[in-house]
Short mmCIF file of C-alpha atoms and ligand atoms in Angstrom, two decimals:
data_model
loop_
_atom_site.label_atom_id
_atom_site.label_comp_id
_atom_site.label_asym_id
_atom_site.label_seq_id
_atom_site.Cartn_x
_atom_site.Cartn_y
_atom_site.Cartn_z
CA UNK A 1 -8.28 4.66 26.45
CA UNK A 2 -10.25 3.09 24.22
CA UNK A 3 -10.19 3.85 21.04
CA UNK A 4 -12.42 4.46 18.12
CA UNK A 5 -12.23 2.04 15.02
CA UNK A 6 -10.35 3.80 12.35
CA UNK A 7 -8.41 2.47 9.50
CA UNK A 8 -6.03 4.49 7.35
CA UNK A 9 -3.95 3.46 4.12
CA UNK A 10 -2.31 4.85 0.69
CA UNK A 11 -0.57 4.10 -1.71
CA UNK A 12 2.00 5.63 -3.67
CA UNK A 13 1.60 8.16 -7.16
CA UNK A 14 5.40 6.31 -8.54
CA UNK A 15 3.12 4.93 -11.99
CA UNK A 16 0.40 3.16 -12.31
CA UNK A 17 -1.27 0.65 -10.08
CA UNK A 18 -0.30 -3.23 -10.30
CA UNK A 19 -1.55 -6.57 -9.34
CA UNK A 20 0.48 -6.66 -6.39
CA UNK A 21 -1.15 -3.38 -5.11
CA UNK A 22 -5.19 -4.63 -6.03
CA UNK A 23 -4.59 -7.60 -4.61
CA UNK A 24 -2.39 -7.38 -1.37
CA UNK A 25 -3.64 -4.27 -0.31
CA UNK A 26 -6.88 -2.27 -2.32
CA UNK A 27 -9.38 -5.59 -1.97
CA UNK A 28 -8.97 -5.82 1.50
CA UNK A 29 -9.67 -1.86 1.33
CA UNK A 30 -12.76 -2.13 -0.25
CA UNK A 31 -13.88 -5.13 2.41
CA UNK A 32 -12.75 -2.74 4.92
CA UNK A 33 -14.95 -0.15 4.00
CA UNK A 34 -18.30 -1.99 5.04
CA UNK A 35 -17.99 -2.23 8.12
CA UNK A 36 -15.46 0.14 8.86
CA UNK A 37 -14.69 4.38 9.09
CA UNK A 38 -11.95 4.41 5.91
CA UNK A 39 -9.22 6.87 5.14
CA UNK A 40 -7.81 6.13 1.75
CA UNK A 41 -4.27 8.85 0.90
CA UNK A 42 -2.90 9.08 -2.22
CA UNK A 43 1.18 9.48 -0.43
CA UNK A 44 2.21 11.68 -2.96
CA UNK A 45 5.28 13.20 -0.40
CA UNK A 46 6.24 9.87 0.10
CA UNK A 47 6.21 9.78 -3.96
CA UNK A 48 8.81 12.11 -3.84
CA UNK A 49 11.44 10.36 -2.06
CA UNK A 50 12.65 9.59 -5.11
CA UNK A 51 12.72 12.11 -8.41
CA UNK A 52 9.23 12.16 -10.13
CA UNK A 53 8.83 14.57 -12.85
CA UNK A 54 6.19 16.94 -11.78
CA UNK A 55 4.20 17.10 -15.38
CA UNK A 56 3.75 13.04 -14.59
CA UNK A 57 3.07 12.62 -10.58
CA UNK A 58 0.29 14.97 -11.55
CA UNK A 59 -0.98 12.57 -13.67
CA UNK A 60 0.21 9.62 -11.52
CA UNK A 61 -1.75 11.40 -8.58
CA UNK A 62 -5.47 11.06 -10.35
CA UNK A 63 -4.19 8.17 -11.89
CA UNK A 64 -4.23 5.80 -8.68
CA UNK A 65 -7.02 8.12 -7.68
CA UNK A 66 -9.42 7.04 -10.44
CA UNK A 67 -8.44 3.33 -9.53
CA UNK A 68 -9.03 4.19 -6.30
CA UNK A 69 -12.38 4.65 -7.60
CA UNK A 70 -12.65 2.46 -10.58
CA UNK A 71 -11.16 -0.45 -8.43
CA UNK A 72 -14.20 -0.22 -5.62
CA UNK A 73 -13.56 2.35 -3.05
CA UNK A 74 -16.47 4.86 -2.92
CA UNK A 75 -14.74 8.00 -2.47
CA UNK A 76 -18.04 9.11 -0.50
CA UNK A 77 -18.63 6.29 1.84
CA UNK A 78 -14.33 6.36 2.31
CA UNK A 79 -12.14 9.69 2.40
CA UNK A 80 -10.09 9.66 -0.55
CA UNK A 81 -7.13 12.19 -1.00
CA UNK A 82 -3.47 13.17 -1.38
CA UNK A 83 -1.32 13.61 1.18
CA UNK A 84 0.21 16.99 -0.02
CA UNK A 85 -3.85 18.57 0.51
CA UNK A 86 -3.39 18.32 4.64
CA UNK A 87 -0.47 20.03 6.24
CA UNK A 88 -1.14 18.43 9.15
CA UNK A 89 0.99 15.06 7.90
CA UNK A 90 4.31 16.86 7.37
CA UNK A 91 4.27 18.59 10.66
CA UNK A 92 2.93 15.55 12.73
CA UNK A 93 5.99 14.15 10.58
CA UNK A 94 8.61 16.64 11.40
CA UNK A 95 7.99 15.42 15.26
CA UNK A 96 8.67 11.98 13.93
CA UNK A 97 12.02 12.74 12.83
CA UNK A 98 12.44 13.53 17.16
CA UNK A 99 10.81 10.59 19.09
CA UNK A 100 11.83 8.37 16.51
CA UNK A 101 16.32 6.95 16.70
CA UNK A 102 18.28 6.78 14.37
CA UNK A 103 18.75 3.14 14.98
CA UNK A 104 15.23 2.56 14.40
CA UNK A 105 15.74 3.78 11.00
CA UNK A 106 19.10 2.13 10.31
CA UNK A 107 16.62 -1.58 10.44
CA UNK A 108 14.28 -0.37 7.90
CA UNK A 109 14.81 -3.04 5.05
CA UNK A 110 13.11 -0.85 2.40
CA UNK A 111 15.49 1.98 2.79
CA UNK A 112 18.59 -0.82 1.99
CA UNK A 113 16.69 -2.45 -1.01
CA UNK A 114 15.46 0.81 -2.74
CA UNK A 115 18.59 3.12 -1.75
CA UNK A 116 20.81 0.21 -3.19
CA UNK A 117 24.38 0.44 -3.04
CA UNK A 118 24.85 3.89 -3.02
CA UNK A 119 23.18 5.18 0.17
CA UNK A 120 25.56 8.58 0.07
CA UNK A 121 23.23 9.30 -2.98
CA UNK A 122 19.83 8.60 -2.02
CA UNK A 123 17.26 11.67 -0.09
CA UNK A 124 16.84 12.20 3.68
CA UNK A 125 13.23 11.99 2.47
CA UNK A 126 13.95 8.16 1.77
CA UNK A 127 15.09 7.83 5.05
CA UNK A 128 12.85 9.21 6.95
CA UNK A 129 9.71 7.76 4.73
CA UNK A 130 8.62 5.58 7.44
CA UNK A 131 8.69 8.73 10.26
CA UNK A 132 6.53 9.73 7.41
CA UNK A 133 4.14 6.20 7.17
CA UNK A 134 4.02 6.85 10.86
CA UNK A 135 2.50 10.35 10.44
CA UNK A 136 -0.05 9.30 8.56
CA UNK A 137 -1.77 6.99 10.32
CA UNK A 138 -1.36 8.29 13.60
CA UNK A 139 -2.53 12.01 11.92
CA UNK A 140 -6.00 9.87 12.09
CA UNK A 141 -5.17 8.28 15.76
CA UNK A 142 -6.39 5.05 12.83
CA UNK A 143 -6.36 1.75 14.72
CA UNK A 144 -6.15 -0.87 11.54
CA UNK A 145 -4.00 -0.43 8.34
CA UNK A 146 -4.39 -2.85 5.41
CA UNK A 147 -1.32 -3.71 4.14
CA UNK A 148 0.13 -5.39 1.85
CA UNK A 149 3.11 -7.95 3.53
CA UNK A 150 6.03 -5.97 2.86
CA UNK A 151 5.25 -3.23 4.89
CA UNK A 152 5.01 -4.97 7.88
CA UNK A 153 8.05 -3.66 9.15
CA UNK A 154 7.21 0.09 8.89
CA UNK A 155 3.61 -0.59 10.66
CA UNK A 156 6.26 -1.82 13.81
CA UNK A 157 8.29 0.66 13.15
CA UNK A 158 4.86 3.11 13.34
CA UNK A 159 3.60 0.84 16.91
CA UNK A 160 7.40 2.32 18.33
CA UNK A 161 6.92 5.83 17.16
CA UNK A 162 3.28 5.74 18.75
CA UNK A 163 4.15 3.82 22.14
CA UNK A 164 7.55 6.55 22.92
CA UNK A 165 5.95 9.36 21.61
CA UNK A 166 3.41 8.28 24.75
CA UNK A 167 5.74 7.54 27.11
CA UNK A 168 8.02 10.68 26.86
CA UNK A 169 5.35 13.27 26.75
CA UNK A 170 3.41 10.53 29.42
CA UNK A 171 2.71 13.50 32.41
CA UNK A 172 2.16 15.92 29.65
CA UNK A 173 -0.67 13.99 27.97
CA UNK A 174 -1.84 13.18 30.78
CA UNK A 175 -2.30 16.81 32.24
CA UNK A 176 -4.50 16.71 29.14
CA UNK A 177 -7.02 14.84 31.06
CA UNK A 178 -5.96 11.20 29.36
CA UNK A 179 -5.64 9.55 33.04
CA UNK A 180 -3.75 6.89 31.61
CA UNK A 181 -1.34 8.64 29.69
CA UNK A 182 -1.80 6.95 25.88
CA UNK A 183 -2.68 9.75 23.67
CA UNK A 184 -2.17 7.62 20.21
CA UNK A 185 -3.24 4.52 19.78
CA UNK A 186 -1.23 0.71 18.08
CA UNK A 187 -1.98 1.13 15.11
CA UNK A 188 -3.06 -3.00 14.25
CA UNK A 189 -0.82 -4.29 10.96
CA UNK A 190 -4.35 -5.62 8.57
CA UNK A 191 -2.66 -8.55 6.42
CA UNK A 192 -5.09 -10.56 5.66
CA UNK A 193 -5.98 -9.74 1.41
CA UNK A 194 -6.30 -12.77 -0.94
CA UNK A 195 -2.05 -12.61 -2.30
CA UNK A 196 -0.51 -10.91 1.11
CA UNK A 197 2.74 -10.57 -1.61
CA UNK A 198 2.71 -11.06 -5.30
CA UNK A 199 5.85 -11.80 -6.83
CA UNK A 200 7.71 -10.69 -9.45
CA UNK A 201 6.38 -12.62 -12.31
CA UNK A 202 9.80 -12.94 -13.92
CA UNK A 203 11.51 -13.68 -10.80
CA UNK A 204 9.74 -15.70 -8.30
CA UNK A 205 12.11 -14.24 -5.41
CA UNK A 206 11.63 -10.75 -5.88
CA UNK A 207 7.63 -8.52 -4.89
CA UNK A 208 5.93 -7.56 -8.41
CA UNK A 209 6.89 -3.57 -8.09
CA UNK A 210 5.75 -0.37 -9.50
CA UNK A 211 9.63 0.98 -9.73
CA UNK A 212 11.26 -3.07 -11.29
CA UNK A 213 12.60 -1.56 -14.80
CA UNK A 214 10.47 -4.18 -16.32
CA UNK A 215 7.48 -3.57 -17.08
CA UNK A 216 7.09 -7.64 -17.65
CA UNK A 217 7.96 -8.33 -14.55
CA UNK A 218 3.68 -6.87 -13.63
CA UNK A 219 0.46 -6.32 -14.20
CA UNK A 220 -0.56 -2.94 -14.40
CA UNK A 221 -3.82 -2.28 -13.76
CA UNK A 222 -4.51 -0.44 -16.96
CA UNK A 223 -2.57 -3.45 -19.20
CA UNK A 224 -4.65 -4.08 -21.76
CA UNK A 225 -6.58 -7.62 -22.85
CA UNK A 226 -3.50 -8.37 -25.22
CA UNK A 227 -0.81 -6.31 -22.90
CA UNK A 228 -2.02 -9.34 -20.64
CA UNK A 229 -2.03 -11.86 -22.40
CA UNK A 230 1.39 -11.33 -23.22
CA UNK A 231 2.76 -11.00 -19.63
CA UNK A 232 1.12 -13.76 -18.59
CA UNK A 233 1.82 -16.52 -21.72
CA UNK A 234 6.18 -15.58 -21.21
CA UNK A 235 5.72 -15.18 -17.23
CA UNK A 236 8.85 -17.03 -16.57
CA UNK A 237 7.55 -20.96 -15.02
CA UNK A 238 10.51 -23.66 -13.98
CA UNK A 239 12.15 -27.25 -16.33
CA UNK A 240 10.74 -28.96 -14.05
CA UNK A 241 9.15 -32.17 -16.01
CA UNK A 242 5.57 -32.10 -14.32
CA UNK A 243 3.72 -30.10 -12.06
CA UNK A 244 3.51 -29.66 -8.69
CA UNK A 245 1.54 -32.32 -6.98
CA UNK A 246 0.73 -31.10 -3.68
CA UNK A 247 1.45 -27.18 -1.10
CA UNK A 248 4.32 -28.51 -0.55
CA UNK A 249 5.72 -29.00 -3.42
CA UNK A 250 4.43 -25.88 -4.62
CA UNK A 251 6.00 -23.79 -2.30
CA UNK A 252 9.68 -24.77 -3.55
CA UNK A 253 9.09 -23.88 -7.35
CA UNK A 254 8.33 -19.93 -6.77
CA UNK A 255 7.85 -19.16 -9.71
CA UNK A 256 4.76 -21.85 -10.38
CA UNK A 257 3.56 -20.97 -6.36
CA UNK A 258 3.47 -17.39 -7.73
CA UNK A 259 0.93 -18.35 -10.87
CA UNK A 260 -0.78 -20.17 -8.81
CA UNK A 261 -1.43 -17.72 -5.66
CA UNK A 262 -2.31 -15.20 -8.44
CA UNK A 263 -5.33 -17.61 -9.78
CA UNK A 264 -6.70 -18.40 -6.97
CA UNK A 265 -6.71 -15.34 -5.27
CA UNK A 266 -8.07 -13.60 -8.49
CA UNK A 267 -10.88 -16.51 -8.77
CA UNK A 268 -11.39 -16.72 -5.27
CA UNK A 269 -10.71 -20.27 -4.95
CA UNK A 270 -7.76 -21.67 -3.07
CA UNK A 271 -4.89 -23.20 -3.68
CA UNK A 272 -5.16 -26.10 -3.64
CA UNK A 273 -7.72 -25.59 -6.64
CA UNK A 274 -5.37 -24.22 -8.09
CA UNK A 275 -2.86 -27.02 -7.94
CA UNK A 276 -5.94 -29.08 -9.26
CA UNK A 277 -6.53 -26.68 -12.58
CA UNK A 278 -2.91 -27.25 -13.39
CA UNK A 279 -2.72 -31.17 -13.27
CA UNK A 280 -5.88 -31.15 -14.99
CA UNK A 281 -4.42 -29.05 -17.57
CA UNK A 282 -1.15 -29.85 -17.83
CA UNK A 283 -1.62 -31.84 -21.31
CA UNK A 284 -2.65 -29.47 -23.29
CA UNK A 285 0.53 -28.00 -24.91
CA UNK A 286 3.15 -27.21 -25.80
CA UNK A 287 3.99 -26.59 -22.14
CA UNK A 288 2.87 -28.04 -19.01
CA UNK A 289 1.97 -24.57 -18.28
CA UNK A 290 0.32 -23.96 -21.17
CA UNK A 291 -3.37 -24.78 -19.90
CA UNK A 292 -2.40 -23.06 -16.96
CA UNK A 293 -1.57 -20.55 -18.74
CA UNK A 294 -4.83 -19.42 -20.56
CA UNK A 295 -6.81 -19.93 -17.69
CA UNK A 296 -5.12 -17.49 -15.52
CA UNK A 297 -5.17 -14.98 -18.82
CA UNK A 298 -9.30 -15.29 -18.65
CA UNK A 299 -9.90 -14.63 -15.16
CA UNK A 300 -7.12 -11.83 -14.89
CA UNK A 301 -9.04 -9.74 -18.36
CA UNK A 302 -12.29 -10.62 -16.40
CA UNK A 303 -11.43 -9.20 -13.68
CA UNK A 304 -9.00 -6.00 -14.86
CA UNK A 305 -10.28 -5.40 -17.60
CA UNK A 306 -14.22 -3.34 -16.28
CA UNK A 307 -10.82 -2.13 -13.26
CA UNK A 308 -9.04 -0.74 -16.56
CA UNK A 309 -11.72 0.51 -18.17
CA UNK A 310 -13.60 2.54 -15.59
CA UNK A 311 -9.67 4.38 -15.00
CA UNK A 312 -9.61 5.63 -18.51
CA UNK A 313 -13.76 6.92 -18.18
CA UNK A 314 -12.58 8.61 -14.94
CA UNK A 315 -9.33 9.96 -16.51
CA UNK A 316 -11.08 11.29 -19.23
CA UNK A 317 -12.90 14.00 -16.66
CA UNK A 318 -9.24 15.59 -14.69
CA UNK A 319 -11.31 17.58 -12.79
CA UNK A 320 -13.79 15.49 -11.41
CA UNK A 321 -10.65 13.43 -9.79
CA UNK A 322 -9.75 16.94 -8.59
CA UNK A 323 -13.03 17.32 -6.54
CA UNK A 324 -12.84 14.55 -5.37
CA UNK A 325 -9.07 14.90 -4.09
CA UNK A 326 -10.41 18.45 -2.55
CA UNK A 327 -13.49 17.32 -0.95
CA UNK A 328 -11.43 14.05 0.22
CA UNK A 329 -8.39 16.39 2.11
CA UNK A 330 -11.45 18.99 3.39
CA UNK A 331 -12.44 16.30 5.58
CA UNK A 332 -9.71 14.33 6.75
CA UNK A 333 -8.35 17.75 7.45
CA UNK A 334 -11.33 17.85 9.69
CA UNK A 335 -10.11 14.81 11.96
CA UNK A 336 -6.18 15.54 11.79
CA UNK A 337 -6.57 19.79 12.53
CA UNK A 338 -8.32 18.96 16.00
CA UNK A 339 -5.62 15.93 17.19
CA UNK A 340 -1.86 17.92 15.82
CA UNK A 341 -3.62 20.93 17.72
CA UNK A 342 -3.45 18.79 20.95
CA UNK A 343 -0.31 16.99 20.10
CA UNK A 344 1.22 20.50 20.05
CA UNK A 345 -0.08 21.10 23.02
CA UNK A 346 1.82 18.11 24.42
CA UNK A 347 4.72 18.84 22.99
CA UNK A 348 4.52 21.96 24.34
CA UNK A 349 4.94 24.31 21.90
CA UNK A 350 2.34 27.83 22.03
CA UNK A 351 -0.50 28.31 19.55
CA UNK A 352 -2.65 31.05 18.61
N1 AQP B 401 4.11 -7.28 -4.57
C1 AQP B 401 3.24 -7.13 -4.10
N2 AQP B 401 2.13 -7.64 -3.35
C2 AQP B 401 1.38 -7.68 -1.81
N3 AQP B 401 0.82 -6.37 -2.00
C3 AQP B 401 1.55 -5.35 -2.89
N4 AQP B 401 2.26 -3.88 -2.17
C4 AQP B 401 2.86 -3.41 -3.00
N5 AQP B 401 3.51 -4.55 -3.65
C5 AQP B 401 3.00 -5.65 -3.66
C6 AQP B 401 0.83 -3.67 -1.28
O1 AQP B 401 0.73 -1.93 -2.03
C7 AQP B 401 -0.15 -0.53 -1.73
C8 AQP B 401 0.88 -0.07 -1.86
O2 AQP B 401 2.29 0.34 -1.70
P1 AQP B 401 2.81 1.44 -2.17
O3 AQP B 401 2.87 2.01 -3.54
O4 AQP B 401 3.16 2.60 -1.36
O5 AQP B 401 4.25 1.16 -2.61
P2 AQP B 401 5.62 -0.59 -2.72
O6 AQP B 401 4.83 -1.19 -1.38
O7 AQP B 401 6.42 -0.32 -2.59
O8 AQP B 401 4.30 -1.29 -3.44
P3 AQP B 401 5.95 -0.72 -4.78
O9 AQP B 401 4.95 -1.16 -6.28
O10 AQP B 401 6.47 -1.84 -5.28
O11 AQP B 401 6.22 0.65 -5.35
P4 AQP B 401 7.40 1.29 -5.78
O12 AQP B 401 8.49 0.00 -6.41
O13 AQP B 401 7.06 2.64 -6.00
O14 AQP B 401 8.26 1.19 -4.06
C9 AQP B 401 1.45 -1.07 0.75
O15 AQP B 401 0.34 -1.69 1.15
C10 AQP B 401 1.94 -2.57 -0.32
O16 AQP B 401 2.15 -3.12 0.77
#
């Protein structure tokens, strides 16, 4: 069958969002809402795969919602809600736990990174996280998933799960009237934001992340002007005597590559333009990067300052944020419940 284009994506309320979340995913979300039916979720069930303080979790859910809206998501046009208000996510995830194979999950690099050395102590939820992510997408039979580069492997798993479900239950799916035996689409990753992998400001080989202990490694959407300036000033560079002259040179210098990539994404220019700026500002201060960092700070403050102010304004009225989430959850369920009813029929459950 052909599927109606539908976009799904989400972010975890595990702290405030950072520049990586914004450039890697959010910018694309905002673009896609202009042309597609979009469902954007605050994935609180995912957040508790690692310990979350209950009071802080509530605040984070509201703050991530506020960040979505402040960045440009329109909750009237797109569906915006928190995952736990739509029980179909957890229900479908259980069925996918029974479709996905252990061998598939064993290959997931994010689990290995997040569980670290003490895998025995990791939650079962952290291990099964990709199955829940597949359920998030497929509960809406979504066709497009805008994400950062780090989510590519999880998306491939979601595609494998969709395919195996379709194949395991083929005759049951056909009996329901799907002549080609296809119930779930193969969701397409959309990894095309202006910077699909933003790296840590302290280590150009590690991705910028909410859970990295050093706050100096990331620029948060809630950082004020002075904090942004300080973080960029202290961002790691290198000891080479001259700035990189070509894109090939740049690729060999991960910290500089990251800063140029962030500048280009925020300023809406190419990396070549970033390189030219680097060259033209190299004589402006004690370090060859002083002038470039000043320009980067200016564009970061110009882009992120208004988002921060809007988050603060929205957070002053938590009841309104809760209303947005409840309305989004109602609209999300209107799509997910009929899908889940069909899944139950296909699997062989009896419904009242
Ligand atoms: N550094 C990044 N560069 C580009 N995109 C990124 N994303 C995350 N980090 C970067 C994208 O942001 C979306 C939401 O991510 P998430 O909150 O679900 O979790 P994550 O990918 O695990 O992000 P974090 O910041 O590293 O969170 P923690 O530390 O809590 O796990 C996704 O589309 C992701 O690709």
